[in-house]
JSON list of C-alpha atoms in Angstrom, two decimals:
[
{"chain": "P", "resi": 1288, "resn": "UNK", "atom": "CA", "xyz": [41.07, 10.97, 1.80]},
{"chain": "P", "resi": 1289, "resn": "UNK", "atom": "CA", "xyz": [41.83, 14.85, 2.02]},
{"chain": "P", "resi": 1290, "resn": "UNK", "atom": "CA", "xyz": [45.82, 14.09, 2.35]},
{"chain": "P", "resi": 1291, "resn": "UNK", "atom": "CA", "xyz": [45.59, 12.32, -1.51]},
{"chain": "P", "resi": 1292, "resn": "UNK", "atom": "CA", "xyz": [43.50, 15.16, -2.74]},
{"chain": "P", "resi": 1293, "resn": "UNK", "atom": "CA", "xyz": [45.24, 18.77, -1.21]},
{"chain": "P", "resi": 1294, "resn": "UNK", "atom": "CA", "xyz": [47.39, 19.26, -3.76]},
{"chain": "P", "resi": 1295, "resn": "UNK", "atom": "CA", "xyz": [45.09, 18.49, -6.44]},
{"chain": "P", "resi": 1296, "resn": "UNK", "atom": "CA", "xyz": [42.47, 21.14, -6.56]},
{"chain": "P", "resi": 1297, "resn": "UNK", "atom": "CA", "xyz": [39.74, 18.85, -6.59]},
{"chain": "P", "resi": 1298, "resn": "UNK", "atom": "CA", "xyz": [36.87, 18.17, -4.46]},
{"chain": "P", "resi": 1299, "resn": "UNK", "atom": "CA", "xyz": [36.07, 14.86, -2.56]},
{"chain": "P", "resi": 1300, "resn": "UNK", "atom": "CA", "xyz": [32.62, 14.17, -1.27]},
{"chain": "P", "resi": 1301, "resn": "UNK", "atom": "CA", "xyz": [32.58, 11.14, 1.67]},
{"chain": "P", "resi": 1302, "resn": "UNK", "atom": "CA", "xyz": [29.17, 9.73, 1.88]},
{"chain": "P", "resi": 1303, "resn": "UNK", "atom": "CA", "xyz": [28.87, 7.77, 5.08]},
{"chain": "P", "resi": 1304, "resn": "UNK", "atom": "CA", "xyz": [25.36, 6.65, 4.91]},
{"chain": "P", "resi": 1305, "resn": "UNK", "atom": "CA", "xyz": [23.01, 6.25, 1.57]},
{"chain": "P", "resi": 1306, "resn": "UNK", "atom": "CA", "xyz": [19.54, 6.36, 1.44]},
{"chain": "P", "resi": 1307, "resn": "UNK", "atom": "CA", "xyz": [17.34, 3.48, 1.76]},
{"chain": "P", "resi": 1308, "resn": "UNK", "atom": "CA", "xyz": [14.67, 2.61, -0.98]},
{"chain": "P", "resi": 1309, "resn": "UNK", "atom": "CA", "xyz": [11.61, 4.01, -0.79]},
{"chain": "P", "resi": 1310, "resn": "UNK", "atom": "CA", "xyz": [8.54, 2.34, 1.29]},
{"chain": "P", "resi": 1311, "resn": "UNK", "atom": "CA", "xyz": [5.29, 2.06, 0.82]},
{"chain": "P", "resi": 1312, "resn": "UNK", "atom": "CA", "xyz": [3.09, 0.89, 4.05]},
{"chain": "P", "resi": 1313, "resn": "UNK", "atom": "CA", "xyz": [-0.35, -0.98, 2.29]},
{"chain": "P", "resi": 1314, "resn": "UNK", "atom": "CA", "xyz": [-3.49, -0.66, 4.26]},
{"chain": "P", "resi": 1315, "resn": "UNK", "atom": "CA", "xyz": [-6.42, -2.99, 3.58]},
{"chain": "P", "resi": 1316, "resn": "UNK", "atom": "CA", "xyz": [-9.32, -1.46, 5.51]},
{"chain": "P", "resi": 1317, "resn": "UNK", "atom": "CA", "xyz": [-11.86, -4.03, 6.44]},
{"chain": "P", "resi": 1318, "resn": "UNK", "atom": "CA", "xyz": [-13.06, -2.71, 9.27]},
{"chain": "P", "resi": 1319, "resn": "UNK", "atom": "CA", "xyz": [-16.33, -1.22, 7.80]},
{"chain": "P", "resi": 1320, "resn": "UNK", "atom": "CA", "xyz": [-19.70, -2.88, 8.33]},
{"chain": "P", "resi": 1321, "resn": "UNK", "atom": "CA", "xyz": [-21.51, -4.20, 5.56]},
{"chain": "P", "resi": 1322, "resn": "UNK", "atom": "CA", "xyz": [-23.63, -1.58, 5.83]},
{"chain": "P", "resi": 1323, "resn": "UNK", "atom": "CA", "xyz": [-21.21, 1.01, 5.77]},
{"chain": "P", "resi": 1324, "resn": "UNK", "atom": "CA", "xyz": [-20.04, 0.13, 2.29]},
{"chain": "P", "resi": 1325, "resn": "UNK", "atom": "CA", "xyz": [-20.68, 2.54, -0.85]},
{"chain": "P", "resi": 1326, "resn": "UNK", "atom": "CA", "xyz": [-21.11, 0.03, -3.40]},
{"chain": "P", "resi": 1327, "resn": "UNK", "atom": "CA", "xyz": [-22.31, 0.05, -7.01]},
{"chain": "P", "resi": 1328, "resn": "UNK", "atom": "CA", "xyz": [-25.30, -1.00, -8.27]},
{"chain": "P", "resi": 1329, "resn": "UNK", "atom": "CA", "xyz": [-25.87, -4.57, -8.13]},
{"chain": "P", "resi": 1330, "resn": "UNK", "atom": "CA", "xyz": [-22.52, -5.29, -6.18]},
{"chain": "P", "resi": 1331, "resn": "UNK", "atom": "CA", "xyz": [-22.46, -6.86, -2.71]},
{"chain": "P", "resi": 1332, "resn": "UNK", "atom": "CA", "xyz": [-20.40, -6.32, 0.34]},
{"chain": "P", "resi": 1333, "resn": "UNK", "atom": "CA", "xyz": [-18.49, -9.43, -0.44]},
{"chain": "P", "resi": 1334, "resn": "UNK", "atom": "CA", "xyz": [-18.04, -8.26, -4.06]},
{"chain": "P", "resi": 1335, "resn": "UNK", "atom": "CA", "xyz": [-16.62, -4.68, -3.02]},
{"chain": "P", "resi": 1336, "resn": "UNK", "atom": "CA", "xyz": [-13.96, -6.70, -0.33]},
{"chain": "P", "resi": 1337, "resn": "UNK", "atom": "CA", "xyz": [-12.71, -9.12, -2.95]},
{"chain": "P", "resi": 1338, "resn": "UNK", "atom": "CA", "xyz": [-12.33, -6.17, -5.12]},
{"chain": "P", "resi": 1339, "resn": "UNK", "atom": "CA", "xyz": [-10.80, -4.50, -2.46]},
{"chain": "P", "resi": 1340, "resn": "UNK", "atom": "CA", "xyz": [-8.00, -7.77, -1.51]},
{"chain": "P", "resi": 1341, "resn": "UNK", "atom": "CA", "xyz": [-7.54, -7.88, -5.46]},
{"chain": "P", "resi": 1342, "resn": "UNK", "atom": "CA", "xyz": [-6.75, -4.12, -5.63]},
{"chain": "P", "resi": 1343, "resn": "UNK", "atom": "CA", "xyz": [-4.31, -4.37, -2.66]},
{"chain": "P", "resi": 1344, "resn": "UNK", "atom": "CA", "xyz": [-2.65, -7.30, -4.21]},
{"chain": "P", "resi": 1345, "resn": "UNK", "atom": "CA", "xyz": [-2.54, -5.27, -7.72]},
{"chain": "P", "resi": 1346, "resn": "UNK", "atom": "CA", "xyz": [-0.80, -2.19, -5.96]},
{"chain": "P", "resi": 1347, "resn": "UNK", "atom": "CA", "xyz": [2.07, -4.40, -3.93]},
{"chain": "P", "resi": 1348, "resn": "UNK", "atom": "CA", "xyz": [2.98, -6.33, -6.60]},
{"chain": "P", "resi": 1349, "resn": "UNK", "atom": "CA", "xyz": [3.91, -3.20, -8.80]},
{"chain": "P", "resi": 1350, "resn": "UNK", "atom": "CA", "xyz": [5.38, -1.28, -5.90]},
{"chain": "P", "resi": 1351, "resn": "UNK", "atom": "CA", "xyz": [7.45, -4.23, -5.53]},
{"chain": "P", "resi": 1352, "resn": "UNK", "atom": "CA", "xyz": [8.21, -4.58, -8.86]},
{"chain": "P", "resi": 1353, "resn": "UNK", "atom": "CA", "xyz": [9.02, -0.41, -9.00]},
{"chain": "P", "resi": 1354, "resn": "UNK", "atom": "CA", "xyz": [11.84, -1.10, -5.94]},
{"chain": "P", "resi": 1355, "resn": "UNK", "atom": "CA", "xyz": [9.40, -0.07, -2.81]},
{"chain": "P", "resi": 1356, "resn": "UNK", "atom": "CA", "xyz": [9.92, -1.97, 0.33]},
{"chain": "P", "resi": 1357, "resn": "UNK", "atom": "CA", "xyz": [6.34, -2.84, 0.63]},
{"chain": "P", "resi": 1358, "resn": "UNK", "atom": "CA", "xyz": [4.70, -4.00, 3.66]},
{"chain": "P", "resi": 1359, "resn": "UNK", "atom": "CA", "xyz": [0.77, -4.99, 4.80]},
{"chain": "P", "resi": 1360, "resn": "UNK", "atom": "CA", "xyz": [-1.67, -4.16, 7.63]},
{"chain": "P", "resi": 1361, "resn": "UNK", "atom": "CA", "xyz": [-5.09, -4.99, 7.75]},
{"chain": "P", "resi": 1362, "resn": "UNK", "atom": "CA", "xyz": [-7.80, -2.95, 9.71]},
{"chain": "P", "resi": 1363, "resn": "UNK", "atom": "CA", "xyz": [-10.89, -5.05, 10.62]},
{"chain": "P", "resi": 1364, "resn": "UNK", "atom": "CA", "xyz": [-9.70, -8.71, 11.07]},
{"chain": "P", "resi": 1365, "resn": "UNK", "atom": "CA", "xyz": [-7.19, -10.59, 12.53]},
{"chain": "P", "resi": 1366, "resn": "UNK", "atom": "CA", "xyz": [-4.00, -10.69, 10.28]},
{"chain": "P", "resi": 1367, "resn": "UNK", "atom": "CA", "xyz": [-0.38, -10.52, 10.45]},
{"chain": "P", "resi": 1368, "resn": "UNK", "atom": "CA", "xyz": [1.22, -7.52, 9.69]},
{"chain": "P", "resi": 1369, "resn": "UNK", "atom": "CA", "xyz": [4.40, -7.59, 7.21]},
{"chain": "P", "resi": 1370, "resn": "UNK", "atom": "CA", "xyz": [6.77, -5.01, 7.60]},
{"chain": "P", "resi": 1371, "resn": "UNK", "atom": "CA", "xyz": [8.17, -3.10, 4.55]},
{"chain": "P", "resi": 1372, "resn": "UNK", "atom": "CA", "xyz": [10.76, -5.42, 2.51]},
{"chain": "P", "resi": 1373, "resn": "UNK", "atom": "CA", "xyz": [11.64, -5.51, -0.72]},
{"chain": "P", "resi": 1374, "resn": "UNK", "atom": "CA", "xyz": [11.76, -8.49, -3.40]},
{"chain": "P", "resi": 1375, "resn": "UNK", "atom": "CA", "xyz": [9.68, -11.80, -3.97]},
{"chain": "P", "resi": 1376, "resn": "UNK", "atom": "CA", "xyz": [9.87, -13.11, -0.66]},
{"chain": "P", "resi": 1377, "resn": "UNK", "atom": "CA", "xyz": [8.19, -9.89, 0.82]},
{"chain": "P", "resi": 1378, "resn": "UNK", "atom": "CA", "xyz": [5.83, -9.80, -2.40]},
{"chain": "P", "resi": 1379, "resn": "UNK", "atom": "CA", "xyz": [5.06, -13.81, -1.38]},
{"chain": "P", "resi": 1380, "resn": "UNK", "atom": "CA", "xyz": [4.44, -13.21, 2.46]},
{"chain": "P", "resi": 1381, "resn": "UNK", "atom": "CA", "xyz": [2.07, -10.13, 1.70]},
{"chain": "P", "resi": 1382, "resn": "UNK", "atom": "CA", "xyz": [0.41, -12.51, -0.86]},
{"chain": "P", "resi": 1383, "resn": "UNK", "atom": "CA", "xyz": [-0.16, -15.31, 1.50]},
{"chain": "P", "resi": 1384, "resn": "UNK", "atom": "CA", "xyz": [-1.71, -12.72, 4.06]},
{"chain": "P", "resi": 1385, "resn": "UNK", "atom": "CA", "xyz": [-4.17, -11.18, 1.44]},
{"chain": "P", "resi": 1386, "resn": "UNK", "atom": "CA", "xyz": [-5.59, -14.97, 0.25]},
{"chain": "P", "resi": 1387, "resn": "UNK", "atom": "CA", "xyz": [-5.93, -16.19, 3.60]},
{"chain": "P", "resi": 1388, "resn": "UNK", "atom": "CA", "xyz": [-8.10, -13.72, 5.21]},
{"chain": "P", "resi": 1389, "resn": "UNK", "atom": "CA", "xyz": [-11.18, -14.92, 6.72]},
{"chain": "P", "resi": 1390, "resn": "UNK", "atom": "CA", "xyz": [-14.09, -12.52, 5.19]},
{"chain": "P", "resi": 1391, "resn": "UNK", "atom": "CA", "xyz": [-16.70, -14.32, 7.31]},
{"chain": "P", "resi": 1392, "resn": "UNK", "atom": "CA", "xyz": [-14.67, -13.37, 10.78]},
{"chain": "P", "resi": 1393, "resn": "UNK", "atom": "CA", "xyz": [-16.45, -10.88, 12.60]},
{"chain": "P", "resi": 1394, "resn": "UNK", "atom": "CA", "xyz": [-15.13, -7.44, 12.20]},
{"chain": "P", "resi": 1395, "resn": "UNK", "atom": "CA", "xyz": [-13.82, -5.19, 14.77]},
{"chain": "P", "resi": 1396, "resn": "UNK", "atom": "CA", "xyz": [-13.16, -1.40, 14.85]},
{"chain": "P", "resi": 1397, "resn": "UNK", "atom": "CA", "xyz": [-9.53, -0.75, 14.70]},
{"chain": "P", "resi": 1398, "resn": "UNK", "atom": "CA", "xyz": [-8.37, 3.03, 13.42]},
{"chain": "P", "resi": 1399, "resn": "UNK", "atom": "CA", "xyz": [-5.98, 2.88, 10.07]},
{"chain": "P", "resi": 1400, "resn": "UNK", "atom": "CA", "xyz": [-2.67, 3.58, 11.52]},
{"chain": "P", "resi": 1401, "resn": "UNK", "atom": "CA", "xyz": [-1.55, 7.36, 10.73]},
{"chain": "P", "resi": 1402, "resn": "UNK", "atom": "CA", "xyz": [2.07, 9.12, 9.94]},
{"chain": "P", "resi": 1403, "resn": "UNK", "atom": "CA", "xyz": [4.54, 7.93, 7.81]},
{"chain": "P", "resi": 1404, "resn": "UNK", "atom": "CA", "xyz": [8.24, 8.12, 7.13]},
{"chain": "P", "resi": 1405, "resn": "UNK", "atom": "CA", "xyz": [10.29, 10.88, 5.37]},
{"chain": "P", "resi": 1406, "resn": "UNK", "atom": "CA", "xyz": [10.63, 8.23, 2.46]},
{"chain": "P", "resi": 1407, "resn": "UNK", "atom": "CA", "xyz": [7.81, 6.52, 3.08]},
{"chain": "P", "resi": 1408, "resn": "UNK", "atom": "CA", "xyz": [4.01, 6.91, 1.87]},
{"chain": "P", "resi": 1409, "resn": "UNK", "atom": "CA", "xyz": [0.97, 5.10, 3.47]},
{"chain": "P", "resi": 1410, "resn": "UNK", "atom": "CA", "xyz": [-1.75, 3.74, 0.63]},
{"chain": "P", "resi": 1411, "resn": "UNK", "atom": "CA", "xyz": [-5.19, 2.61, 2.24]},
{"chain": "P", "resi": 1412, "resn": "UNK", "atom": "CA", "xyz": [-7.39, 0.26, -0.01]},
{"chain": "P", "resi": 1413, "resn": "UNK", "atom": "CA", "xyz": [-10.98, 0.12, 0.97]},
{"chain": "P", "resi": 1414, "resn": "UNK", "atom": "CA", "xyz": [-14.21, -2.15, -0.52]},
{"chain": "P", "resi": 1415, "resn": "UNK", "atom": "CA", "xyz": [-16.75, 0.33, -1.95]},
{"chain": "P", "resi": 1416, "resn": "UNK", "atom": "CA", "xyz": [-16.24, 4.19, -2.42]},
{"chain": "P", "resi": 1417, "resn": "UNK", "atom": "CA", "xyz": [-13.25, 5.37, -0.65]},
{"chain": "P", "resi": 1418, "resn": "UNK", "atom": "CA", "xyz": [-13.85, 7.57, 2.53]},
{"chain": "P", "resi": 1419, "resn": "UNK", "atom": "CA", "xyz": [-12.31, 10.96, 2.80]},
{"chain": "P", "resi": 1420, "resn": "UNK", "atom": "CA", "xyz": [-8.78, 11.65, 3.81]},
{"chain": "P", "resi": 1421, "resn": "UNK", "atom": "CA", "xyz": [-8.11, 13.54, 6.93]},
{"chain": "P", "resi": 1422, "resn": "UNK", "atom": "CA", "xyz": [-5.40, 16.17, 5.69]},
{"chain": "P", "resi": 1423, "resn": "UNK", "atom": "CA", "xyz": [-2.57, 13.87, 5.39]},
{"chain": "P", "resi": 1424, "resn": "UNK", "atom": "CA", "xyz": [-1.04, 14.54, 2.59]},
{"chain": "P", "resi": 1425, "resn": "UNK", "atom": "CA", "xyz": [1.42, 11.05, 2.63]},
{"chain": "P", "resi": 1426, "resn": "UNK", "atom": "CA", "xyz": [-1.93, 8.80, 2.47]},
{"chain": "P", "resi": 1427, "resn": "UNK", "atom": "CA", "xyz": [-3.55, 7.87, -0.70]},
{"chain": "P", "resi": 1428, "resn": "UNK", "atom": "CA", "xyz": [-6.67, 6.04, -0.46]},
{"chain": "P", "resi": 1429, "resn": "UNK", "atom": "CA", "xyz": [-8.41, 4.10, -3.41]},
{"chain": "P", "resi": 1430, "resn": "UNK", "atom": "CA", "xyz": [-11.54, 2.17, -2.98]},
{"chain": "P", "resi": 1431, "resn": "UNK", "atom": "CA", "xyz": [-12.44, -1.02, -4.80]},
{"chain": "P", "resi": 1432, "resn": "UNK", "atom": "CA", "xyz": [-15.26, 0.90, -6.75]},
{"chain": "P", "resi": 1433, "resn": "UNK", "atom": "CA", "xyz": [-12.60, 1.94, -9.01]},
{"chain": "P", "resi": 1434, "resn": "UNK", "atom": "CA", "xyz": [-10.98, -1.05, -9.88]},
{"chain": "P", "resi": 1435, "resn": "UNK", "atom": "CA", "xyz": [-13.23, -1.52, -13.15]},
{"chain": "P", "resi": 1436, "resn": "UNK", "atom": "CA", "xyz": [-11.87, 1.65, -14.13]},
{"chain": "P", "resi": 1437, "resn": "UNK", "atom": "CA", "xyz": [-8.61, 0.86, -13.24]},
{"chain": "P", "resi": 1438, "resn": "UNK", "atom": "CA", "xyz": [-8.44, -2.60, -15.37]},
{"chain": "P", "resi": 1439, "resn": "UNK", "atom": "CA", "xyz": [-9.74, -1.09, -18.58]},
{"chain": "P", "resi": 1440, "resn": "UNK", "atom": "CA", "xyz": [-6.95, 0.06, -21.22]},
{"chain": "P", "resi": 1441, "resn": "UNK", "atom": "CA", "xyz": [-6.61, 3.84, -22.30]},
{"chain": "P", "resi": 1442, "resn": "UNK", "atom": "CA", "xyz": [-7.87, 2.95, -25.16]},
{"chain": "P", "resi": 1443, "resn": "UNK", "atom": "CA", "xyz": [-11.31, 1.69, -23.51]},
{"chain": "P", "resi": 1444, "resn": "UNK", "atom": "CA", "xyz": [-11.21, 4.67, -21.06]},
{"chain": "P", "resi": 1445, "resn": "UNK", "atom": "CA", "xyz": [-11.41, 7.36, -23.75]},
{"chain": "P", "resi": 1446, "resn": "UNK", "atom": "CA", "xyz": [-13.88, 5.34, -25.62]}
]
């Protein structure tokens, strides 16, 4: 390209690679025992886990709709890991895993995977109130206890 532009006094840029879409790694933490989940009044641990699954599904759908490559890891129960991908098929795989979770299964004490890539963020969804962050500024944590406030419209939230 430089030969064609040599006498024109114009700049040329050669882009050899393009950046990929942003990535979201969604982690559903079901590794805490029922006695460790901080519940709202009148809520059962099973209700909190169901709400966490619903919140994870909503975050995945919103991320895919916003153009993120989205993947899923479930901590605490056996479930396939879904590598980040974009589009309807990737979202369907995530929804299938979430719908097929066995909440009556014995829980494992798996650790939450750490670290995210340069163009990647991790979102951890937990039943009940979210646990404290470990100082990782690329990880966001949401507890299912906030699901009701997320469901309400802005008008309801200010009333």
